[in-house]
mmCIF file of C-alpha atoms in Angstrom:
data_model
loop_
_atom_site.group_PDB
_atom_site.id
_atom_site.type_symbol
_atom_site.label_atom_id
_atom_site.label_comp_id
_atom_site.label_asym_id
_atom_site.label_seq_id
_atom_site.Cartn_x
_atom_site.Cartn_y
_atom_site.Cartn_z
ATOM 1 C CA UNK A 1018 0.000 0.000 0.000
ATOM 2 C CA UNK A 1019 1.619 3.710 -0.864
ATOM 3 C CA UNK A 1020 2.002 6.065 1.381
ATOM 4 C CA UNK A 1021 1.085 9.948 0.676
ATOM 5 C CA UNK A 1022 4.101 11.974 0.412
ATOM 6 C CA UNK A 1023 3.847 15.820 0.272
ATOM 7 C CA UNK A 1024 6.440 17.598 -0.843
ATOM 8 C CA UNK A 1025 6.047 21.306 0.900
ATOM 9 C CA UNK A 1026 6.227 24.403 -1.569
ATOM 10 C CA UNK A 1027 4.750 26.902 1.030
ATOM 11 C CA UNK A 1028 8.107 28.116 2.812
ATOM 12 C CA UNK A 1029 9.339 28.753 -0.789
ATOM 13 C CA UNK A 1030 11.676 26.166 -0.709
ATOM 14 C CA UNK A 1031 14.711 25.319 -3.132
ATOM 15 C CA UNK A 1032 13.090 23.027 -5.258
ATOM 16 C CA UNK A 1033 13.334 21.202 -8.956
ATOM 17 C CA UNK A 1034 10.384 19.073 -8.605
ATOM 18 C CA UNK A 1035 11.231 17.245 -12.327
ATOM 19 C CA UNK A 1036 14.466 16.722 -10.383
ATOM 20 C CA UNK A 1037 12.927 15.417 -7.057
ATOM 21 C CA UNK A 1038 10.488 12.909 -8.874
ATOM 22 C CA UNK A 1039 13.507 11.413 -10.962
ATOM 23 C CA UNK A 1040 14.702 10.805 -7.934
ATOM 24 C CA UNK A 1041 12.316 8.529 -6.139
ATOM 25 C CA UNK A 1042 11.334 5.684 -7.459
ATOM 26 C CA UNK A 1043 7.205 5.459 -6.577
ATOM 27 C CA UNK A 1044 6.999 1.398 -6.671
ATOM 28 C CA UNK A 1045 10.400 0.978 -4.670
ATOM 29 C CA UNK A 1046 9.701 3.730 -1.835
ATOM 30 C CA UNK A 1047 5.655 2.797 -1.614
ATOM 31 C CA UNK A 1048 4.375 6.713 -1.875
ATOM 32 C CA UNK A 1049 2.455 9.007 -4.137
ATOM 33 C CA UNK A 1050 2.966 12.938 -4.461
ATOM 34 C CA UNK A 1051 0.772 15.370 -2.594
ATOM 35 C CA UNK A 1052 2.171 19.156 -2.985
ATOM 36 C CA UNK A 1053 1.623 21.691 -0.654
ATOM 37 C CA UNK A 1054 1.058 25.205 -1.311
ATOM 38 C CA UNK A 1055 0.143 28.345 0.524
ATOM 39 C CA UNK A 1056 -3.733 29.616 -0.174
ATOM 40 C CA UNK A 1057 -3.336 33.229 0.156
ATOM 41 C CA UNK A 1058 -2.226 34.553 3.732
ATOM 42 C CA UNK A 1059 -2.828 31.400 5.026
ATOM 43 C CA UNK A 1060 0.060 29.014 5.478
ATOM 44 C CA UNK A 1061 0.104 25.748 3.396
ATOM 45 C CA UNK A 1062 1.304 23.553 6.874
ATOM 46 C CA UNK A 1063 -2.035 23.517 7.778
ATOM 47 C CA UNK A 1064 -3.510 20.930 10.388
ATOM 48 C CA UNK A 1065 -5.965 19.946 7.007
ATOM 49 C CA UNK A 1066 -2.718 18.895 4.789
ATOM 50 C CA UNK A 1067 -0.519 17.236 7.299
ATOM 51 C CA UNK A 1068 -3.673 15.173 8.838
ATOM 52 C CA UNK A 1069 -3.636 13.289 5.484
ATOM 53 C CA UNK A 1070 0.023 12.835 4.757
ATOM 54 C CA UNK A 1071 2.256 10.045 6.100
ATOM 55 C CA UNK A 1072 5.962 11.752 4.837
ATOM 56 C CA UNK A 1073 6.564 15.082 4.981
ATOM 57 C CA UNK A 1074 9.457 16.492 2.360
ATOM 58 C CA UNK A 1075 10.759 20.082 3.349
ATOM 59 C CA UNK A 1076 13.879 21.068 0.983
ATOM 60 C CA UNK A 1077 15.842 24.260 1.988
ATOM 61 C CA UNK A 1078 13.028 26.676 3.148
ATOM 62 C CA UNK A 1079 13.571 30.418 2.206
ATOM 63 C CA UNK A 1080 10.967 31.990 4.392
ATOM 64 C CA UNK A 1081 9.746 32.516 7.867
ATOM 65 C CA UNK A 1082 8.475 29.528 9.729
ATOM 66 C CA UNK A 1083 4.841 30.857 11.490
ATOM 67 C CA UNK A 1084 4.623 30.039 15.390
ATOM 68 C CA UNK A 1085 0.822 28.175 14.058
ATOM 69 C CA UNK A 1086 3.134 25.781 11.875
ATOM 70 C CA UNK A 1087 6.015 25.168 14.173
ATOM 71 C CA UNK A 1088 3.205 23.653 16.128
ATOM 72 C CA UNK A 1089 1.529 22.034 13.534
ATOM 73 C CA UNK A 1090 4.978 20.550 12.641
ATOM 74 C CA UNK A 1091 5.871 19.346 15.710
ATOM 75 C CA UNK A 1092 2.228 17.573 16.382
ATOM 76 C CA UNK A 1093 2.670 16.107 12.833
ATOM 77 C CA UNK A 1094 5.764 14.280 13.801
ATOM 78 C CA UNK A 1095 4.708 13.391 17.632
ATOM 79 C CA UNK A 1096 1.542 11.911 16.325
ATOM 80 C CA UNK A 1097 3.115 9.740 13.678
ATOM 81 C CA UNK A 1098 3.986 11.473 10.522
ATOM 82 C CA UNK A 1099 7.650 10.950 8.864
ATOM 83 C CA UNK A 1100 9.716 14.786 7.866
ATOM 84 C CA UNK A 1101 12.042 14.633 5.892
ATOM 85 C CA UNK A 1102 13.865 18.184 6.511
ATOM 86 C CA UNK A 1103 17.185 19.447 4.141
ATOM 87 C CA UNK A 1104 18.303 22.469 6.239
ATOM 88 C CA UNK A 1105 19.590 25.270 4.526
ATOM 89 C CA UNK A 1106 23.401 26.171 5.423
ATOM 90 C CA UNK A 1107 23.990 28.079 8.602
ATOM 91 C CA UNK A 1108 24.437 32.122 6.952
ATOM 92 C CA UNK A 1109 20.605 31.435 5.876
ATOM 93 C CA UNK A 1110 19.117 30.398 9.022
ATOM 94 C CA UNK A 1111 18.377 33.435 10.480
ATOM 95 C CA UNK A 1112 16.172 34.192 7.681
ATOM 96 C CA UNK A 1113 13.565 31.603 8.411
ATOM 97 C CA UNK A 1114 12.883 33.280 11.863
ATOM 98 C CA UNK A 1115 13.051 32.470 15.872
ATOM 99 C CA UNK A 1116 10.418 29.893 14.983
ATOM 100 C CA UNK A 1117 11.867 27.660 12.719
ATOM 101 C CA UNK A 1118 15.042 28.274 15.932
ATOM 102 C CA UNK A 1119 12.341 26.777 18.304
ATOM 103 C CA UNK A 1120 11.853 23.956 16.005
ATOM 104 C CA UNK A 1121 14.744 22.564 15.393
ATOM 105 C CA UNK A 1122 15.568 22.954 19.198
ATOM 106 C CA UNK A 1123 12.672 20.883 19.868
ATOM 107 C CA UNK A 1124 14.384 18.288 17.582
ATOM 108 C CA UNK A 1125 17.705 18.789 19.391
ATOM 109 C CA UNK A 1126 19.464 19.379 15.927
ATOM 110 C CA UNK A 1127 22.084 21.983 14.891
ATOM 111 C CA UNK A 1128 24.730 22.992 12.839
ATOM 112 C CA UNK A 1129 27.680 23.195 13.349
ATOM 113 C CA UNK A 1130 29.477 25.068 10.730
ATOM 114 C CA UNK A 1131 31.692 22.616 9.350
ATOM 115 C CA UNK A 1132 31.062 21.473 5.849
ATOM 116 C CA UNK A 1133 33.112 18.881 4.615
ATOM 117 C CA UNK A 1134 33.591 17.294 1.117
ATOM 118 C CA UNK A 1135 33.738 13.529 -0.562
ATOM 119 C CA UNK A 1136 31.449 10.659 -1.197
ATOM 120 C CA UNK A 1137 29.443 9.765 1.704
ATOM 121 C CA UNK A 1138 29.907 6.415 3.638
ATOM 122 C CA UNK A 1139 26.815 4.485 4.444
ATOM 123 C CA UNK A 1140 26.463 3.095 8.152
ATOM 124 C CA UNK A 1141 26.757 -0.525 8.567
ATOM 125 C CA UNK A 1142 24.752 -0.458 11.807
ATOM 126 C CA UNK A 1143 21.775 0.224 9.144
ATOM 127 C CA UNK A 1144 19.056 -0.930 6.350
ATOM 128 C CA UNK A 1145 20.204 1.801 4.092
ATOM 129 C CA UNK A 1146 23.669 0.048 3.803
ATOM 130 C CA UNK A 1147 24.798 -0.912 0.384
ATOM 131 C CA UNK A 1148 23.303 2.035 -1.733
ATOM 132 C CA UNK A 1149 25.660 4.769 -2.978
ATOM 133 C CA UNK A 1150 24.995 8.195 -2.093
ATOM 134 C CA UNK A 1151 26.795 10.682 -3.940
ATOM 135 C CA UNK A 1152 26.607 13.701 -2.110
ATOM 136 C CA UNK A 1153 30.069 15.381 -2.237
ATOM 137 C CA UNK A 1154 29.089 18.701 0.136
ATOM 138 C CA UNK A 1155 27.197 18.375 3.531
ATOM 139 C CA UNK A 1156 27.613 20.035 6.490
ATOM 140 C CA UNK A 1157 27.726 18.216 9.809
ATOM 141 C CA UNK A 1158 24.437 17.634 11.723
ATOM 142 C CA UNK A 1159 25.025 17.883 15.844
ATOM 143 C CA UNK A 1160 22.628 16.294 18.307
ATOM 144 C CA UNK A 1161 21.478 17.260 21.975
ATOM 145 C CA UNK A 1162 22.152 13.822 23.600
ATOM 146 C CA UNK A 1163 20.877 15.385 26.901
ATOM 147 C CA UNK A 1164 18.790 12.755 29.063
ATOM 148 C CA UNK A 1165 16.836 14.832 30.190
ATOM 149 C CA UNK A 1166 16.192 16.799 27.151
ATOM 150 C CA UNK A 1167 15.584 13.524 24.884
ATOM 151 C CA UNK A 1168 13.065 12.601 27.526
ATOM 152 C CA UNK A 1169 11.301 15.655 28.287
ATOM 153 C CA UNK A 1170 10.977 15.512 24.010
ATOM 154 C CA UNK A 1171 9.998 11.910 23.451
ATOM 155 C CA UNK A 1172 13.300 11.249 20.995
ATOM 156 C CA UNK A 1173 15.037 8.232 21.171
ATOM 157 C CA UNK A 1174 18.910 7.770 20.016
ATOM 158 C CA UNK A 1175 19.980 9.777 16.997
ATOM 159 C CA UNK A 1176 20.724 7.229 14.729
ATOM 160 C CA UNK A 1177 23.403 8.539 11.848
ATOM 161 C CA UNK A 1178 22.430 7.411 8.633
ATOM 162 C CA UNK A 1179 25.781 9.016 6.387
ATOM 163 C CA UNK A 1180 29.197 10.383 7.775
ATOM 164 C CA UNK A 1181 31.918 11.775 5.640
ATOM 165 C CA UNK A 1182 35.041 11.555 7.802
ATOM 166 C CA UNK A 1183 32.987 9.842 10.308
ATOM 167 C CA UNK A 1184 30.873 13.082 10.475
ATOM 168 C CA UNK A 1185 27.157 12.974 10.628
ATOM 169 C CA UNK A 1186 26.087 14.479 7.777
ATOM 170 C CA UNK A 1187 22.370 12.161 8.069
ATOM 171 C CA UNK A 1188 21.013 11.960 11.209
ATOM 172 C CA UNK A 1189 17.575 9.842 12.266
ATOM 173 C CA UNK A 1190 15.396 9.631 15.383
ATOM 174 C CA UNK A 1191 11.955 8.520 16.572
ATOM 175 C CA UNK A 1192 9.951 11.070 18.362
ATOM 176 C CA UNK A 1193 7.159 9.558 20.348
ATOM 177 C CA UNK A 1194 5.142 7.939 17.406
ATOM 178 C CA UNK A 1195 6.739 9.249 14.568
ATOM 179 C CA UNK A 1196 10.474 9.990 13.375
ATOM 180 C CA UNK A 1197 12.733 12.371 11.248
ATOM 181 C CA UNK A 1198 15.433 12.537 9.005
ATOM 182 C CA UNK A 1199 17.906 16.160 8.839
ATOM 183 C CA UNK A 1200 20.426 16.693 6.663
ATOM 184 C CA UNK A 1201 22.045 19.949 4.959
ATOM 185 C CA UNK A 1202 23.114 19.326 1.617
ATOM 186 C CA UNK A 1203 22.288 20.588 -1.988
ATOM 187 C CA UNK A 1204 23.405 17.481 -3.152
ATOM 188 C CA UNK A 1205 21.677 14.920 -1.505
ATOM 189 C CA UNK A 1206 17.969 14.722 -3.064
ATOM 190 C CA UNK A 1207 19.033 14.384 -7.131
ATOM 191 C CA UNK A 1208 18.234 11.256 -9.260
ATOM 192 C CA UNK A 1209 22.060 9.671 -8.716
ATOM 193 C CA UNK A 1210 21.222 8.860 -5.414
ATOM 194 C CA UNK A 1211 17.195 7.440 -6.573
ATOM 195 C CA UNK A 1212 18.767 4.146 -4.779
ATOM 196 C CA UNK A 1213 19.169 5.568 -1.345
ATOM 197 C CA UNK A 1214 16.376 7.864 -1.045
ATOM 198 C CA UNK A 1215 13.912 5.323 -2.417
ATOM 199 C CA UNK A 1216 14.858 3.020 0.025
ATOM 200 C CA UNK A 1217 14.651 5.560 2.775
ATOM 201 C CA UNK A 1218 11.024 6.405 1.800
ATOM 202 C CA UNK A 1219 9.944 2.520 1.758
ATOM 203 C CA UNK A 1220 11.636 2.380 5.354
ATOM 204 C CA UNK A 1221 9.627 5.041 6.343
ATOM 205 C CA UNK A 1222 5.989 4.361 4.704
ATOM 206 C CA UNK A 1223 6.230 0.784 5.876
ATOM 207 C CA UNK A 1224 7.345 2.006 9.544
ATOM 208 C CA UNK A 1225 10.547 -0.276 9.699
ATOM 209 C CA UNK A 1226 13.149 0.480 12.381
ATOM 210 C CA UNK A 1227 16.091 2.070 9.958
ATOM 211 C CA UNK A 1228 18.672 -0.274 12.363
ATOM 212 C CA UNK A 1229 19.743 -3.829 11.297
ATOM 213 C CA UNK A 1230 18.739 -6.507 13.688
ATOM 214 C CA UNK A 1231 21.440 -8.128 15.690
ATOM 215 C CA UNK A 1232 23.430 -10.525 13.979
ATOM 216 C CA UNK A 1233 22.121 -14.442 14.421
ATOM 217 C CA UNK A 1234 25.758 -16.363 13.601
ATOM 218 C CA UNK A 1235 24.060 -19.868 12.182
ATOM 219 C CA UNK A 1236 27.203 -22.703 11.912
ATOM 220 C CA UNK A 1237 27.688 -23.974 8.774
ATOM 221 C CA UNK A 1238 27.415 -27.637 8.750
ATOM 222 C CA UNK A 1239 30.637 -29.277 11.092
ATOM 223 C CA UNK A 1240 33.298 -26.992 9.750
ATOM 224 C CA UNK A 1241 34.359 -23.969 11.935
ATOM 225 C CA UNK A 1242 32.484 -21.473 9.586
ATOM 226 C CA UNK A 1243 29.446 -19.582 10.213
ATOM 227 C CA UNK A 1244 27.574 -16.964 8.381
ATOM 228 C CA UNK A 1245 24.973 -14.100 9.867
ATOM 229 C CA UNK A 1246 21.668 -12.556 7.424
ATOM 230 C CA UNK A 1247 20.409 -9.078 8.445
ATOM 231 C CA UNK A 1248 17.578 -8.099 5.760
ATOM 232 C CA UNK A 1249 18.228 -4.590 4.446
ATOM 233 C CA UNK A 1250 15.107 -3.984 2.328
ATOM 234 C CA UNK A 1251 13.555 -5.597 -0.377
ATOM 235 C CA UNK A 1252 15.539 -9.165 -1.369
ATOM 236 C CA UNK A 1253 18.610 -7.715 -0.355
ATOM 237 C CA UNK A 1254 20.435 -8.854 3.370
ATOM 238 C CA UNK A 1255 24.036 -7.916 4.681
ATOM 239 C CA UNK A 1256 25.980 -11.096 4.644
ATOM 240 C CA UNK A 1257 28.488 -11.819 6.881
ATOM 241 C CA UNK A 1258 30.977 -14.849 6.950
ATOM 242 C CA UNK A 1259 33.170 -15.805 9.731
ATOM 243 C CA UNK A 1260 35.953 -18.110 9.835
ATOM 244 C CA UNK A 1261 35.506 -19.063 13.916
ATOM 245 C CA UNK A 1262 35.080 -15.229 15.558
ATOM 246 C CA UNK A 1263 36.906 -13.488 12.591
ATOM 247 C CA UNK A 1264 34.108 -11.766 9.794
ATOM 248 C CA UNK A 1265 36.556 -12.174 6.648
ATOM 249 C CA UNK A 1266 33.085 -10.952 4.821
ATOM 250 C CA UNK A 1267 30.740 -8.346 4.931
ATOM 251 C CA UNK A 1268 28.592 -7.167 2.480
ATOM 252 C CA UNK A 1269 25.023 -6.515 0.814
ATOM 253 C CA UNK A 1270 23.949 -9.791 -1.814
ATOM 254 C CA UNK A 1271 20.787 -9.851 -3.395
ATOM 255 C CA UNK A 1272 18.278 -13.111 -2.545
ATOM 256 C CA UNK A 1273 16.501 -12.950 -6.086
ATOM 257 C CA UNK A 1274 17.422 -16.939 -6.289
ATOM 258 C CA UNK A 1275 18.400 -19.125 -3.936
ATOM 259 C CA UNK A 1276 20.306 -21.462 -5.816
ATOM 260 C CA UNK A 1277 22.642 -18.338 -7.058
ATOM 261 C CA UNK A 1278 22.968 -16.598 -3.433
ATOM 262 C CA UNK A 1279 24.557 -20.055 -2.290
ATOM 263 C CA UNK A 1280 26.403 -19.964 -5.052
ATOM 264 C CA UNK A 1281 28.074 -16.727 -4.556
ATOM 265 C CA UNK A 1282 28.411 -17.306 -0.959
ATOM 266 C CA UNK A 1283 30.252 -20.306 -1.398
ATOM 267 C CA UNK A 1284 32.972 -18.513 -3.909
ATOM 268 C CA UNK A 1285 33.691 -16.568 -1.123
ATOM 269 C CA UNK A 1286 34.409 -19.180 1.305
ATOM 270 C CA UNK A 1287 36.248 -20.986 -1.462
ATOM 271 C CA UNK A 1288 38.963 -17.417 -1.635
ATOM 272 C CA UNK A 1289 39.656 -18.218 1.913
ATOM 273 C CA UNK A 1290 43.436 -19.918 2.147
ATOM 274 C CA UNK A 1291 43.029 -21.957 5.683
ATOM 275 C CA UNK A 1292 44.460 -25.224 6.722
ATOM 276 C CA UNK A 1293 41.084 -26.188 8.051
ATOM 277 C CA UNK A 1294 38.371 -27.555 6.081
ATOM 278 C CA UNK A 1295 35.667 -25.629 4.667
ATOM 279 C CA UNK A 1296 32.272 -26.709 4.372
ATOM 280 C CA UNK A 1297 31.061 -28.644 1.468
ATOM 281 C CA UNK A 1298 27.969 -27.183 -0.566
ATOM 282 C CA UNK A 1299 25.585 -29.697 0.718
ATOM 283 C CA UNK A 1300 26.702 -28.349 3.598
ATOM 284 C CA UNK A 1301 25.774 -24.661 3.216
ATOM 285 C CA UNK A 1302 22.811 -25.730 0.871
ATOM 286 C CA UNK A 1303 21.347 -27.498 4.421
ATOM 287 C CA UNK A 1304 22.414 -23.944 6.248
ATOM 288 C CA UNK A 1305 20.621 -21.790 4.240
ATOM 289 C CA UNK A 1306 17.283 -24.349 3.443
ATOM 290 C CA UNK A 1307 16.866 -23.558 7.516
ATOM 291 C CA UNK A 1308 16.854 -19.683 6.750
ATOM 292 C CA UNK A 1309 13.433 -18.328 6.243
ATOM 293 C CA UNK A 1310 14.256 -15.440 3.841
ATOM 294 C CA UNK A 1311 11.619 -12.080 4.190
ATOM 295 C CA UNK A 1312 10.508 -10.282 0.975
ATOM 296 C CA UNK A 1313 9.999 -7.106 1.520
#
């Protein structure tokens, strides 16, 4: 079932919308388009709009954030609704008012100045691991980690989703029901990277925690080899292959067949010089039969 996305237009934000729909992939991330526009004097973040949307794009605002839609913002997200927010750099900030302030210190997010440069690394600790994203210019994205402030606010752990020099640069929570993304980067929403944010969207229309599950190490057969399956999204899992404790392998492999993911697996376990003896494929063949393998 898709999700309604709206993609706001009513701070005036920075936004190619032929470039933001080649980016997403409709099937892949479960959503359909919704814009949202401001009717006159009246602001288009109205309770109406976001009562009916389940993912909330807001790309670079320009203009003033009104104190009726930092609350309608805040109850949109505390009641269940996904935003996705792209921040603008820090010399612009000040023109989107001392509300838009209040909001993101309800959020406990900040800048902090530094921008740095280079291709993004994907964290291993989640689902979003093995797409590319090509961002080469993000700034860093700094988190209250306050106790009593993430209490008091209903946010669990920031989870970072991106680091360039093991910088934030994409940073997740939950808030009570519902959960945001923040990020500052010009680069980040374009159709090279329709991998990564199409599987963000499906993470968040279907409600899926964004963090692998802990590894399950399953023994292969009687050899001293063992391999772990953490489902990503859609036929896709991070595989990881250990030799007793040490993981000589760790990476994302499709599932679209069976017969060829135990293929591949086995190659790998074949590259591995040892004096012990690997498992046989009947071996790993009986593993991975055990395995019941999700779909979505």
């Amino acid at each position: 079932m898709k999700r309604l996305c709206s993609v706001d237009l009513s701070l005036k934000e920075k936004m190619d919308l032929k470039e933001l729909y080649k980016s997403i992939d409709e099937d892949v991330a479960l959503v359909k388009f919704n814009l949202i526009r401001r009717r006159f004097r009246r602001g288009g973040l109205t309770r109406k709009n976001l009562e009916k949307t389940h993912i909330l794009i807001i790309n670079r605002p320009t203009t003033r954030l009104l104190r009726e839609e930092f609350i309608e913002l805040i109850d949109f997200i505390d009641v269940g609704g996904t935003l996705i927010l792209n921040i603008p750099p820090p010399k612009y900030l000040q023109d989107l008012g001392r509300w838009f302030e209040a909001f993101t210190d309800e959020l406990g997010i900040s800048l902090t100045n530094k921008v740095y440069y280079g291709i993004p690394k994907i964290s291993k600790q989640t689902k979003l691991v093995g797409n590319n994203l090509s961002s080469h210019k993000a700034f860093e994205i700094s988190c209250n980690d306050d106790p009593i402030f993430l209490k008091e606010n209903g946010i669990k752990k920031y989870v970072p989703l991106a680091f360039i020099d093991d910088n934030p640069i994409i940073v997740f929570a939950e808030k009570r029901r519902g959960r945001f993304i923040v990020f500052c980067s010009n680069d980040t929403l374009k159709p090279e990277n329709k991998n990564f944010i199409s599987i963000l969207l499906r993470l968040s229309s279907q409600r899926k925690d964004f963090l692998l599950e802990e590894p399950n190490k399953i023994k292969i057969g009687s050899s001293n080899f063992s391999i772990s399956l953490q489902h990503t999204s859609l036929r896709n899992y991070f595989v990881t292959l250990y030799h007793h404790d040490f993981a000589f392998f760790r990476e994302v492999m499709p599932i679209n067949s069976i017969d060829d993911f135990t293929i591949n697996v086995y190659k790998e376990i074949e590259k591995q010089q040892i004096l012990s003896t690997p498992p046989t494929m009947e071996e790993l063949v009986k593993t991975l039969k055990n395995i019941e393998f999700e779909k979505g």
